[in-house]
Amino acid sequence: MTATATSVGEPDRTEPQTSPASRAAERLTRLAPAAAAALSGVLLYVSFPPRTLWWLAVPAFAVLGWVLRGRGWKAGLGLGYLFGLGFLLPLLVWTGVEVGPGPWLALAAIEALFVAAAGVGVAAVSRLPGAPVWAAAIWVAGEAARARVPFEGFPWGKVAFGQADGVFLPLAAVGGTPVLGFAVVLCGFGLHEAVRLAVRARRGAAAVALLAVAVPVVGAVAARPLVSDAAEEGTATVAVIQGNVPRAGLGFNAQRRAVLDYHARETERLAAEVKEGKAERPDFVLWPENSSDIDPFANADARAVIDRAADAIGVPISVGGVVDRDGRLLNEQILWDPDKGPVDTYDKRQIQPFGEYLPLRSLIGAINDTWTTMVARDFSRGSEPGVFTMAGTEVGLVTCYEAAFDWAVRSEVTDGAQMISVPSNNATFDRSEMTYQQLAMSRVRAVEHSRTVTVPVTSGVSAIIMPDGRITQKTGMFVADSLVQEVPLRSTETPATRLGVVPEIALVLVAAGGIGWAVGAGVRGRRAR
């Protein structure tokens, strides 16, 4: 009798053999969601300026909806984090232009944690009725948190800031960046839901899901009458001065007197053109942030340079200065009258961590003294909105980094600004995408509050933006230039201006309601088992 390989009653321990090809296919299948999450984040980045591919944000969120559907919290956290890295690593690469990759990688890694938390929430609500609505609200809630913590927040990369060229832009006038961002994200998640249901042959449900795509588009069309460039309070002729800098990078102000001289020279050149009839005479002139890094209140030579420029052009100038007053270092806009000299000031309120002040200074200094050397002294914060009366026009000042913060722009409009100026200094970031990202923010702000926005920048791109978000003039980068234009002045407050933070709070409450429902459903399901 022939013996068998296994004894009677003993289980067969042989296992089915898998080929290397099948094992590789299995690994790829497991990696597909992770790869899709990261690549869809990259797709969202590509939708941002300087490209005009705003519509790519919709498929980016559609793919994110696919990879997160039905996932547990751990998978939601990991996939959300990969999406955040795919988006933020390329978006924020400019932060490492002069200081190396360390700060850039750290910033992207920290900010992606907020996206990861949103991924957990989106995964949790993905099986609820109306999932796209809950998911889009959760995304906005994540942006709201990121705009506030840590270190007063970092709103850079809000979805709304990638939509300056898009069909959804009029929604900024309805509810600001939260409503604009919500509409874009809702479209993406709604597209995923509609495709998913259509593939499963649930045509009726797919048609209902398509409402999540259609309603934001229809809403944007309906909001179009809120967008206007008509003059309500007359017009003003403004001059935007870009003086350029001696060199790009962190050493841009190593020759601080040169930066001031460049801006004075460009103003005097414009004054000569006005005198010769080659350029229209402006009602007032706008200089950028840091156009005088020499304190003109403490240095007679700097004051003399500005006096000469103001006398040459013969109209008020808003000068960006670094001022040491009463032991406080201030990033200040100074209203300089050609006859009276400095008559008003605005101190920047939202100062930049690691650029204008150093959080946790003693701890960071103990780890690496590079930062403490770069930021040797902290700037102080201003406390009041800045609205200059310039030749009868109320000009609201929003200094550079402040343009990313909803409250900082709105406060100038509610304080009476008929137009907005965003004086900035982008010389530190060379020819990176940073200046284009910031310019897009200013375009969104123009529509949000229905105001002309001027962007005077030390090294470019300076621009004049109409209340409907159109750029009518702009400069190149690292050239001396001036822009002169008659612009409309407006006093109407949009719904977004009047409502302020209310739409954002409402969407955060919707997000909380969706998460609460999902958690409750999960608890009931476990009890039933």
Short mmCIF file of C-alpha atoms in Angstrom, two decimals:
data_model
loop_
_atom_site.label_atom_id
_atom_site.label_comp_id
_atom_site.label_asym_id
_atom_site.label_seq_id
_atom_site.Cartn_x
_atom_site.Cartn_y
_atom_site.Cartn_z
CA MET A 1 0.00 0.00 0.00
CA THR A 2 1.45 3.39 -1.00
CA ALA A 3 1.90 5.97 1.77
CA THR A 4 0.27 9.36 1.28
CA ALA A 5 1.88 12.72 1.99
CA THR A 6 -0.45 13.39 4.88
CA SER A 7 -1.84 11.15 7.55
CA VAL A 8 -5.51 10.35 7.69
CA GLY A 9 -7.33 13.14 9.51
CA GLU A 10 -4.40 15.58 9.33
CA PRO A 11 -5.17 18.82 7.48
CA ASP A 12 -3.39 19.49 4.23
CA ARG A 13 -0.73 22.12 5.00
CA THR A 14 0.15 22.87 1.40
CA GLU A 15 -0.60 26.49 0.38
CA PRO A 16 -1.58 27.74 -3.06
CA GLN A 17 1.42 29.13 -4.87
CA THR A 18 1.25 32.67 -6.26
CA SER A 19 3.38 33.87 -9.10
CA PRO A 20 5.70 36.89 -8.79
CA ALA A 21 3.49 38.72 -11.26
CA SER A 22 0.37 38.20 -9.15
CA ARG A 23 2.20 39.30 -6.01
CA ALA A 24 3.39 42.44 -7.75
CA ALA A 25 -0.15 43.13 -8.96
CA GLU A 26 -1.44 42.73 -5.42
CA ARG A 27 1.13 45.20 -4.10
CA LEU A 28 0.21 47.70 -6.79
CA THR A 29 -3.45 47.32 -5.93
CA ARG A 30 -2.68 48.06 -2.30
CA LEU A 31 -0.56 51.06 -3.23
CA ALA A 32 -3.05 52.50 -5.71
CA PRO A 33 -5.09 54.52 -3.17
CA ALA A 34 -1.94 56.02 -1.66
CA ALA A 35 -0.55 56.94 -5.07
CA ALA A 36 -3.92 58.36 -6.14
CA ALA A 37 -4.15 60.47 -2.98
CA ALA A 38 -0.68 61.97 -3.48
CA LEU A 39 -1.18 62.56 -7.21
CA SER A 40 -4.59 64.18 -6.70
CA GLY A 41 -2.87 66.56 -4.27
CA VAL A 42 -0.39 67.42 -7.00
CA LEU A 43 -3.34 67.96 -9.34
CA LEU A 44 -4.78 70.50 -6.89
CA TYR A 45 -1.41 72.28 -6.83
CA VAL A 46 -1.38 72.46 -10.64
CA SER A 47 -4.75 74.24 -10.50
CA PHE A 48 -3.08 77.19 -8.70
CA PRO A 49 -1.38 80.25 -10.27
CA PRO A 50 0.66 81.06 -12.22
CA ARG A 51 -1.24 78.45 -14.23
CA THR A 52 -4.87 79.15 -15.15
CA LEU A 53 -6.00 75.52 -14.79
CA TRP A 54 -8.44 76.33 -11.95
CA TRP A 55 -10.87 73.60 -13.10
CA LEU A 56 -8.36 70.86 -12.17
CA ALA A 57 -9.37 71.38 -8.54
CA VAL A 58 -12.66 69.60 -9.28
CA PRO A 59 -11.18 66.26 -10.47
CA ALA A 60 -8.56 66.53 -7.71
CA PHE A 61 -11.29 66.39 -5.07
CA ALA A 62 -13.21 63.78 -7.05
CA VAL A 63 -10.22 61.44 -6.80
CA LEU A 64 -9.79 62.28 -3.11
CA GLY A 65 -13.46 61.36 -2.57
CA TRP A 66 -12.83 58.01 -4.28
CA VAL A 67 -9.79 57.08 -2.20
CA LEU A 68 -11.44 58.07 1.10
CA ARG A 69 -14.85 56.50 0.63
CA GLY A 70 -15.61 53.91 3.28
CA ARG A 71 -12.18 54.09 4.89
CA GLY A 72 -11.47 53.81 8.60
CA TRP A 73 -9.94 56.67 10.52
CA LYS A 74 -6.36 55.40 10.18
CA ALA A 75 -6.59 55.09 6.42
CA GLY A 76 -8.36 58.46 6.23
CA LEU A 77 -5.54 60.04 8.21
CA GLY A 78 -2.79 58.53 6.07
CA LEU A 79 -4.43 59.15 2.72
CA GLY A 80 -5.40 62.68 3.72
CA TYR A 81 -1.81 63.34 4.73
CA LEU A 82 -0.51 62.11 1.39
CA PHE A 83 -2.98 64.37 -0.40
CA GLY A 84 -1.80 67.28 1.74
CA LEU A 85 1.85 66.61 0.98
CA GLY A 86 1.15 66.23 -2.73
CA PHE A 87 -0.52 69.64 -2.67
CA LEU A 88 1.56 71.66 -0.20
CA LEU A 89 5.09 70.46 -0.95
CA PRO A 90 5.15 71.96 -4.46
CA LEU A 91 2.88 74.89 -3.53
CA LEU A 92 5.17 76.11 -0.74
CA VAL A 93 8.56 75.35 -2.30
CA TRP A 94 9.22 79.10 -2.46
CA THR A 95 9.58 79.19 1.35
CA GLY A 96 12.91 77.41 0.96
CA VAL A 97 14.32 79.55 -1.86
CA GLU A 98 16.80 81.37 0.38
CA VAL A 99 16.86 79.37 3.63
CA GLY A 100 17.16 75.83 2.28
CA PRO A 101 14.78 72.87 2.26
CA GLY A 102 14.48 72.44 6.04
CA PRO A 103 11.88 75.15 6.77
CA TRP A 104 9.99 74.35 3.56
CA LEU A 105 9.70 70.65 4.37
CA ALA A 106 8.79 71.35 7.99
CA LEU A 107 6.09 73.83 7.03
CA ALA A 108 4.53 71.51 4.44
CA ALA A 109 4.68 68.56 6.85
CA ILE A 110 2.95 70.52 9.62
CA GLU A 111 0.29 72.10 7.40
CA ALA A 112 -0.48 68.70 5.83
CA LEU A 113 -1.58 67.50 9.28
CA PHE A 114 -4.67 69.69 8.95
CA VAL A 115 -5.44 68.03 5.61
CA ALA A 116 -4.93 64.64 7.26
CA ALA A 117 -7.47 65.53 9.94
CA ALA A 118 -9.91 66.60 7.23
CA GLY A 119 -9.27 63.23 5.53
CA VAL A 120 -10.45 61.44 8.69
CA GLY A 121 -13.63 63.50 8.67
CA VAL A 122 -14.31 63.00 4.96
CA ALA A 123 -13.85 59.25 5.32
CA ALA A 124 -16.22 59.21 8.30
CA VAL A 125 -19.08 60.94 6.46
CA SER A 126 -18.49 59.22 3.11
CA ARG A 127 -21.38 56.76 3.55
CA LEU A 128 -23.91 59.27 4.84
CA PRO A 129 -26.75 60.58 2.67
CA GLY A 130 -25.57 63.85 1.10
CA ALA A 131 -21.95 62.88 1.70
CA PRO A 132 -20.48 65.52 -0.69
CA VAL A 133 -22.04 68.34 1.35
CA TRP A 134 -20.69 67.06 4.66
CA ALA A 135 -17.27 66.37 3.13
CA ALA A 136 -16.94 69.83 1.55
CA ALA A 137 -17.90 71.47 4.84
CA ILE A 138 -15.25 69.41 6.63
CA TRP A 139 -12.63 70.62 4.16
CA VAL A 140 -13.58 74.26 4.87
CA ALA A 141 -13.44 73.55 8.62
CA GLY A 142 -9.90 72.24 8.13
CA GLU A 143 -8.94 75.42 6.27
CA ALA A 144 -10.49 77.51 9.06
CA ALA A 145 -8.33 75.73 11.64
CA ARG A 146 -5.21 76.05 9.50
CA ALA A 147 -5.83 79.80 9.17
CA ARG A 148 -5.70 80.22 12.95
CA VAL A 149 -3.14 77.83 14.44
CA PRO A 150 -0.29 77.50 15.13
CA PHE A 151 1.31 80.95 15.48
CA GLU A 152 -1.79 82.85 14.34
CA GLY A 153 -2.31 80.46 11.40
CA PHE A 154 -1.20 80.08 7.80
CA PRO A 155 -4.10 80.38 5.29
CA TRP A 156 -1.82 80.09 2.25
CA GLY A 157 -3.21 77.46 -0.11
CA LYS A 158 -6.90 77.95 0.59
CA VAL A 159 -8.77 76.40 -2.32
CA ALA A 160 -10.40 79.78 -3.01
CA PHE A 161 -7.02 81.33 -3.81
CA GLY A 162 -6.65 79.05 -6.83
CA GLN A 163 -9.91 80.27 -8.39
CA ALA A 164 -9.09 83.81 -9.51
CA ASP A 165 -9.64 82.81 -13.17
CA GLY A 166 -12.52 80.41 -12.53
CA VAL A 167 -16.27 80.42 -13.04
CA PHE A 168 -16.82 80.14 -9.28
CA LEU A 169 -15.13 83.48 -8.48
CA PRO A 170 -18.37 85.52 -8.05
CA LEU A 171 -19.18 83.37 -5.02
CA ALA A 172 -16.41 85.23 -3.18
CA ALA A 173 -18.80 88.20 -3.06
CA VAL A 174 -21.47 86.00 -1.49
CA GLY A 175 -19.56 84.51 1.41
CA GLY A 176 -15.86 85.14 0.97
CA THR A 177 -13.18 82.49 0.68
CA PRO A 178 -15.09 79.87 2.75
CA VAL A 179 -18.10 79.85 0.39
CA LEU A 180 -15.93 79.99 -2.73
CA GLY A 181 -13.78 77.10 -1.48
CA PHE A 182 -16.84 75.11 -0.36
CA ALA A 183 -18.37 75.37 -3.84
CA VAL A 184 -15.24 74.06 -5.57
CA VAL A 185 -14.75 71.16 -3.16
CA LEU A 186 -18.46 70.29 -3.27
CA CYS A 187 -18.25 70.02 -7.05
CA GLY A 188 -15.34 67.62 -6.76
CA PHE A 189 -16.90 65.34 -4.17
CA GLY A 190 -20.23 65.54 -6.01
CA LEU A 191 -18.58 64.49 -9.27
CA HIS A 192 -17.12 61.42 -7.58
CA GLU A 193 -20.47 60.47 -6.07
CA ALA A 194 -22.29 60.88 -9.39
CA VAL A 195 -19.74 58.74 -11.25
CA ARG A 196 -19.78 56.07 -8.54
CA LEU A 197 -23.56 55.77 -8.64
CA ALA A 198 -23.68 55.82 -12.43
CA VAL A 199 -21.17 52.95 -12.61
CA ARG A 200 -23.45 50.98 -10.28
CA ALA A 201 -26.35 51.71 -12.66
CA ARG A 202 -28.18 53.80 -10.07
CA ARG A 203 -29.07 56.48 -12.58
CA GLY A 204 -31.66 58.26 -10.49
CA ALA A 205 -29.34 58.59 -7.52
CA ALA A 206 -26.51 59.66 -9.85
CA ALA A 207 -28.69 62.43 -11.25
CA VAL A 208 -29.41 63.64 -7.72
CA ALA A 209 -25.69 63.56 -6.90
CA LEU A 210 -25.02 65.74 -9.93
CA LEU A 211 -26.86 68.52 -8.11
CA ALA A 212 -23.71 68.87 -6.01
CA VAL A 213 -21.95 69.84 -9.24
CA ALA A 214 -24.72 71.90 -10.77
CA VAL A 215 -25.79 73.98 -7.76
CA PRO A 216 -22.38 75.66 -7.19
CA VAL A 217 -22.11 76.50 -10.90
CA VAL A 218 -25.65 77.91 -11.00
CA GLY A 219 -24.96 79.79 -7.77
CA ALA A 220 -21.84 81.35 -9.28
CA VAL A 221 -23.81 82.48 -12.33
CA ALA A 222 -26.55 83.87 -10.09
CA ALA A 223 -23.93 85.79 -8.06
CA ARG A 224 -22.50 87.49 -11.15
CA PRO A 225 -24.57 90.70 -10.64
CA LEU A 226 -22.68 91.24 -7.37
CA VAL A 227 -19.48 91.69 -9.40
CA SER A 228 -19.09 95.14 -10.91
CA ASP A 229 -16.35 97.60 -11.79
CA ALA A 230 -18.69 100.60 -11.98
CA ALA A 231 -17.61 103.72 -10.09
CA GLU A 232 -19.93 104.58 -7.21
CA GLU A 233 -17.87 107.30 -5.50
CA GLY A 234 -16.19 108.74 -8.55
CA THR A 235 -12.70 107.75 -9.65
CA ALA A 236 -9.11 108.32 -8.62
CA THR A 237 -5.94 108.23 -10.67
CA VAL A 238 -3.39 106.10 -8.85
CA ALA A 239 0.29 105.52 -9.46
CA VAL A 240 1.90 102.25 -8.36
CA ILE A 241 5.67 102.42 -8.03
CA GLN A 242 7.98 99.40 -8.38
CA GLY A 243 11.51 100.61 -7.77
CA ASN A 244 13.24 97.20 -7.88
CA VAL A 245 16.05 96.09 -5.55
CA PRO A 246 19.86 95.80 -5.86
CA ARG A 247 19.71 92.02 -5.56
CA ALA A 248 17.19 89.24 -5.02
CA GLY A 249 17.04 87.04 -1.96
CA LEU A 250 17.56 87.68 1.72
CA GLY A 251 20.25 90.22 0.88
CA PHE A 252 17.81 92.43 -1.02
CA ASN A 253 18.08 95.16 1.63
CA ALA A 254 21.78 94.82 2.32
CA GLN A 255 21.99 98.16 0.52
CA ARG A 256 18.94 99.62 2.20
CA ARG A 257 19.60 103.13 1.00
CA ALA A 258 19.71 101.76 -2.56
CA VAL A 259 16.20 100.31 -2.22
CA LEU A 260 14.89 103.68 -1.05
CA ASP A 261 16.80 105.50 -3.78
CA TYR A 262 15.38 103.19 -6.45
CA HIS A 263 11.80 103.96 -5.45
CA ALA A 264 12.47 107.67 -5.17
CA ARG A 265 14.16 107.62 -8.59
CA GLU A 266 11.23 105.83 -10.25
CA THR A 267 8.82 108.33 -8.67
CA GLU A 268 10.91 111.24 -9.93
CA ARG A 269 11.06 109.65 -13.39
CA LEU A 270 7.26 109.44 -13.39
CA ALA A 271 7.07 113.07 -12.24
CA ALA A 272 9.21 114.10 -15.22
CA GLU A 273 6.92 112.20 -17.59
CA VAL A 274 3.88 113.91 -16.05
CA LYS A 275 5.55 117.30 -16.50
CA GLU A 276 6.28 116.49 -20.15
CA GLY A 277 2.70 115.33 -20.74
CA LYS A 278 3.76 111.73 -21.36
CA ALA A 279 1.89 110.36 -18.33
CA GLU A 280 -1.32 111.26 -16.54
CA ARG A 281 -0.89 113.11 -13.25
CA PRO A 282 -1.84 110.78 -10.38
CA ASP A 283 -3.93 111.86 -7.41
CA PHE A 284 -1.63 109.86 -5.12
CA VAL A 285 1.27 107.40 -5.26
CA LEU A 286 1.64 103.97 -3.66
CA TRP A 287 5.03 102.53 -2.74
CA PRO A 288 5.60 98.92 -1.65
CA GLU A 289 6.34 97.37 1.71
CA ASN A 290 10.00 97.87 2.74
CA SER A 291 10.55 100.58 0.15
CA SER A 292 12.34 102.47 2.93
CA ASP A 293 13.99 100.01 5.30
CA ILE A 294 15.83 103.03 6.70
CA ASP A 295 13.64 104.64 9.37
CA PRO A 296 12.79 108.08 7.91
CA PHE A 297 11.77 109.36 11.35
CA ALA A 298 15.24 108.64 12.76
CA ASN A 299 17.40 109.26 9.66
CA ALA A 300 17.45 112.72 8.15
CA ASP A 301 18.96 111.50 4.88
CA ALA A 302 16.13 109.03 4.30
CA ARG A 303 13.56 111.69 5.10
CA ALA A 304 15.20 114.04 2.62
CA VAL A 305 15.04 111.43 -0.16
CA ILE A 306 11.30 110.88 0.41
CA ASP A 307 10.67 114.63 0.68
CA ARG A 308 12.33 115.18 -2.71
CA ALA A 309 10.28 112.43 -4.35
CA ALA A 310 7.02 113.75 -2.86
CA ASP A 311 7.87 117.29 -3.89
CA ALA A 312 8.68 116.15 -7.44
CA ILE A 313 5.40 114.30 -7.95
CA GLY A 314 3.42 116.85 -5.91
CA VAL A 315 0.90 114.39 -4.43
CA PRO A 316 0.70 112.20 -1.31
CA ILE A 317 2.74 108.98 -1.19
CA SER A 318 2.16 105.87 0.91
CA VAL A 319 5.68 104.79 1.91
CA GLY A 320 6.53 101.34 3.29
CA GLY A 321 9.01 101.81 6.12
CA VAL A 322 10.70 99.90 8.92
CA VAL A 323 10.30 102.11 11.97
CA ASP A 324 11.74 101.89 15.49
CA ARG A 325 9.37 103.78 17.78
CA ASP A 326 9.34 103.70 21.58
CA GLY A 327 11.39 100.50 21.59
CA ARG A 328 9.01 98.75 19.17
CA LEU A 329 10.05 97.65 15.68
CA LEU A 330 7.19 98.22 13.24
CA ASN A 331 6.45 97.34 9.63
CA GLU A 332 4.75 100.58 8.83
CA GLN A 333 2.98 102.35 5.99
CA ILE A 334 3.53 106.10 6.22
CA LEU A 335 1.30 108.67 4.55
CA TRP A 336 3.72 111.28 3.24
CA ASP A 337 2.29 114.65 2.24
CA PRO A 338 4.38 116.71 -0.22
CA ASP A 339 3.97 119.82 1.97
CA LYS A 340 3.63 118.46 5.52
CA GLY A 341 5.74 115.30 5.40
CA PRO A 342 4.51 112.25 7.36
CA VAL A 343 0.92 112.77 8.54
CA ASP A 344 -0.47 109.27 9.25
CA THR A 345 0.74 105.71 9.76
CA TYR A 346 -0.51 102.12 9.62
CA ASP A 347 1.32 99.36 11.48
CA LYS A 348 1.09 95.85 10.07
CA ARG A 349 -1.09 93.72 12.34
CA GLN A 350 -0.66 90.19 10.99
CA ILE A 351 3.10 89.75 11.14
CA GLN A 352 4.82 86.71 9.70
CA PRO A 353 6.23 84.04 12.03
CA PHE A 354 9.87 83.14 11.33
CA GLY A 355 10.07 86.17 9.04
CA GLU A 356 9.05 89.15 11.18
CA TYR A 357 9.09 87.48 14.57
CA LEU A 358 10.46 84.25 15.96
CA PRO A 359 8.10 82.06 18.00
CA LEU A 360 9.71 79.97 20.75
CA ARG A 361 12.88 81.99 20.31
CA SER A 362 14.88 80.41 23.15
CA LEU A 363 13.99 76.87 22.12
CA ILE A 364 14.75 77.43 18.43
CA GLY A 365 17.96 79.24 19.28
CA ALA A 366 19.12 76.27 21.33
CA ILE A 367 18.52 73.95 18.37
CA ASN A 368 19.88 76.16 15.60
CA ASP A 369 21.00 79.76 15.89
CA THR A 370 20.49 80.45 12.17
CA TRP A 371 16.93 81.62 12.72
CA THR A 372 17.86 83.82 15.68
CA THR A 373 20.49 85.46 13.49
CA MET A 374 18.07 85.99 10.62
CA VAL A 375 15.31 87.32 12.88
CA ALA A 376 17.51 89.14 15.37
CA ARG A 377 14.65 91.28 16.65
CA ASP A 378 10.90 90.70 16.65
CA PHE A 379 8.53 93.14 14.99
CA SER A 380 5.58 94.36 17.04
CA ARG A 381 1.97 94.14 15.90
CA GLY A 382 -0.24 97.06 15.06
CA SER A 383 -3.71 97.19 16.56
CA GLU A 384 -5.85 99.42 14.33
CA PRO A 385 -7.08 99.17 10.73
CA GLY A 386 -5.22 101.36 8.27
CA VAL A 387 -7.25 103.63 6.00
CA PHE A 388 -5.40 106.63 4.59
CA THR A 389 -7.26 109.65 3.22
CA MET A 390 -5.25 110.37 0.09
CA ALA A 391 -6.43 113.32 -2.03
CA GLY A 392 -9.99 112.70 -0.83
CA THR A 393 -9.88 108.93 -1.45
CA GLU A 394 -10.13 106.42 1.39
CA VAL A 395 -7.37 103.85 0.73
CA GLY A 396 -7.30 100.70 2.87
CA LEU A 397 -3.82 99.26 3.57
CA VAL A 398 -3.28 95.49 3.70
CA THR A 399 0.42 94.78 4.01
CA CYS A 400 1.69 91.73 2.09
CA TYR A 401 1.11 88.61 4.27
CA GLU A 402 -2.11 90.15 5.62
CA ALA A 403 -3.82 89.59 2.26
CA ALA A 404 -4.10 85.88 3.10
CA PHE A 405 -6.24 86.60 6.18
CA ASP A 406 -9.95 87.24 5.71
CA TRP A 407 -10.32 89.52 8.73
CA ALA A 408 -7.37 91.74 7.84
CA VAL A 409 -8.84 92.70 4.46
CA ARG A 410 -12.44 92.99 5.60
CA SER A 411 -11.58 95.35 8.47
CA GLU A 412 -10.26 97.98 6.04
CA VAL A 413 -13.46 97.90 3.99
CA THR A 414 -15.76 98.10 7.00
CA ASP A 415 -13.59 101.01 8.20
CA GLY A 416 -14.50 102.95 5.06
CA ALA A 417 -11.96 102.01 2.39
CA GLN A 418 -13.11 102.86 -1.13
CA MET A 419 -10.20 100.92 -2.60
CA ILE A 420 -7.48 98.64 -1.22
CA SER A 421 -3.72 98.66 -1.59
CA VAL A 422 -1.60 95.57 -0.85
CA PRO A 423 2.00 96.86 -0.56
CA SER A 424 4.32 93.87 -0.63
CA ASN A 425 7.95 92.83 -0.75
CA ASN A 426 8.60 89.62 -2.67
CA ALA A 427 12.31 90.17 -3.31
CA THR A 428 13.15 87.53 -0.70
CA PHE A 429 11.56 84.83 -2.85
CA ASP A 430 13.35 85.54 -6.12
CA ARG A 431 11.38 84.48 -9.24
CA SER A 432 9.33 81.79 -7.51
CA GLU A 433 5.57 81.28 -7.82
CA MET A 434 4.99 83.10 -4.54
CA THR A 435 4.32 86.48 -6.17
CA TYR A 436 1.72 84.96 -8.53
CA GLN A 437 -0.01 83.13 -5.69
CA GLN A 438 -0.23 86.35 -3.71
CA LEU A 439 -1.45 88.28 -6.74
CA ALA A 440 -4.28 85.74 -7.12
CA MET A 441 -5.25 86.36 -3.49
CA SER A 442 -5.59 90.06 -4.23
CA ARG A 443 -7.82 89.30 -7.21
CA VAL A 444 -10.09 87.19 -5.02
CA ARG A 445 -10.17 89.99 -2.42
CA ALA A 446 -11.16 92.51 -5.11
CA VAL A 447 -14.28 90.47 -5.93
CA GLU A 448 -14.96 89.52 -2.31
CA HIS A 449 -15.29 93.17 -1.27
CA SER A 450 -16.01 94.81 -4.67
CA ARG A 451 -13.04 97.14 -4.47
CA THR A 452 -10.20 98.13 -6.77
CA VAL A 453 -7.00 96.56 -5.45
CA THR A 454 -3.53 97.86 -6.20
CA VAL A 455 -0.44 95.71 -5.55
CA PRO A 456 2.78 97.76 -5.32
CA VAL A 457 5.72 95.34 -4.97
CA THR A 458 9.43 96.07 -4.58
CA SER A 459 10.52 93.71 -7.35
CA GLY A 460 7.33 92.46 -9.04
CA VAL A 461 4.76 91.55 -10.04
CA SER A 462 3.02 94.87 -9.28
CA ALA A 463 -0.51 95.24 -10.60
CA ILE A 464 -3.78 97.14 -10.74
CA ILE A 465 -6.88 94.98 -10.26
CA MET A 466 -10.45 96.03 -10.95
CA PRO A 467 -13.31 95.25 -8.53
CA ASP A 468 -14.32 92.38 -10.82
CA GLY A 469 -10.93 90.70 -10.38
CA ARG A 470 -9.46 91.67 -13.77
CA ILE A 471 -5.82 92.72 -13.93
CA THR A 472 -5.66 95.81 -16.14
CA GLN A 473 -1.95 96.57 -15.76
CA LYS A 474 1.03 94.71 -14.35
CA THR A 475 4.81 94.92 -14.33
CA GLY A 476 7.50 92.35 -14.96
CA MET A 477 9.75 90.98 -12.24
CA PHE A 478 12.97 92.67 -11.12
CA VAL A 479 12.47 95.76 -13.23
CA ALA A 480 11.86 99.37 -12.24
CA ASP A 481 8.45 100.47 -13.49
CA SER A 482 5.35 102.47 -12.65
CA LEU A 483 1.65 101.95 -13.38
CA VAL A 484 -0.75 104.88 -13.67
CA GLN A 485 -4.48 104.40 -14.10
CA GLU A 486 -7.85 105.94 -13.30
CA VAL A 487 -9.71 103.43 -11.12
CA PRO A 488 -13.30 103.23 -9.82
CA LEU A 489 -14.04 103.97 -6.19
CA ARG A 490 -16.82 101.98 -4.55
CA SER A 491 -18.73 102.06 -1.26
CA THR A 492 -21.18 99.15 -1.64
CA GLU A 493 -20.62 96.33 0.84
CA THR A 494 -21.03 92.86 -0.63
CA PRO A 495 -22.83 90.11 1.32
CA ALA A 496 -19.38 88.70 2.08
CA THR A 497 -18.28 92.01 3.61
CA ARG A 498 -21.44 92.33 5.69
CA LEU A 499 -21.47 88.71 6.86
CA GLY A 500 -17.80 88.47 7.74
CA VAL A 501 -17.02 85.22 9.54
CA VAL A 502 -20.66 84.01 9.64
CA PRO A 503 -20.48 81.75 6.52
CA GLU A 504 -17.33 80.10 7.82
CA ILE A 505 -18.91 79.44 11.22
CA ALA A 506 -22.00 78.01 9.52
CA LEU A 507 -19.91 75.61 7.44
CA VAL A 508 -17.90 74.54 10.49
CA LEU A 509 -21.19 73.73 12.25
CA VAL A 510 -22.33 71.72 9.22
CA ALA A 511 -19.06 69.81 9.37
CA ALA A 512 -19.53 69.13 13.07
CA GLY A 513 -23.08 67.92 12.40
CA GLY A 514 -21.90 65.50 9.72
CA ILE A 515 -19.16 64.07 11.91
CA GLY A 516 -21.58 63.74 14.82
CA TRP A 517 -24.05 61.87 12.61
CA ALA A 518 -21.32 59.55 11.33
CA VAL A 519 -20.04 58.79 14.83
CA GLY A 520 -23.57 58.14 16.08
CA ALA A 521 -24.30 55.82 13.16
CA GLY A 522 -21.10 53.90 13.87
CA VAL A 523 -21.99 53.47 17.54
CA ARG A 524 -25.48 52.23 16.69
CA GLY A 525 -24.02 49.80 14.16
CA ARG A 526 -21.65 48.30 16.73
CA ARG A 527 -24.44 47.90 19.26
CA ALA A 528 -26.61 46.14 16.70
CA ARG A 529 -23.85 43.58 16.11
#
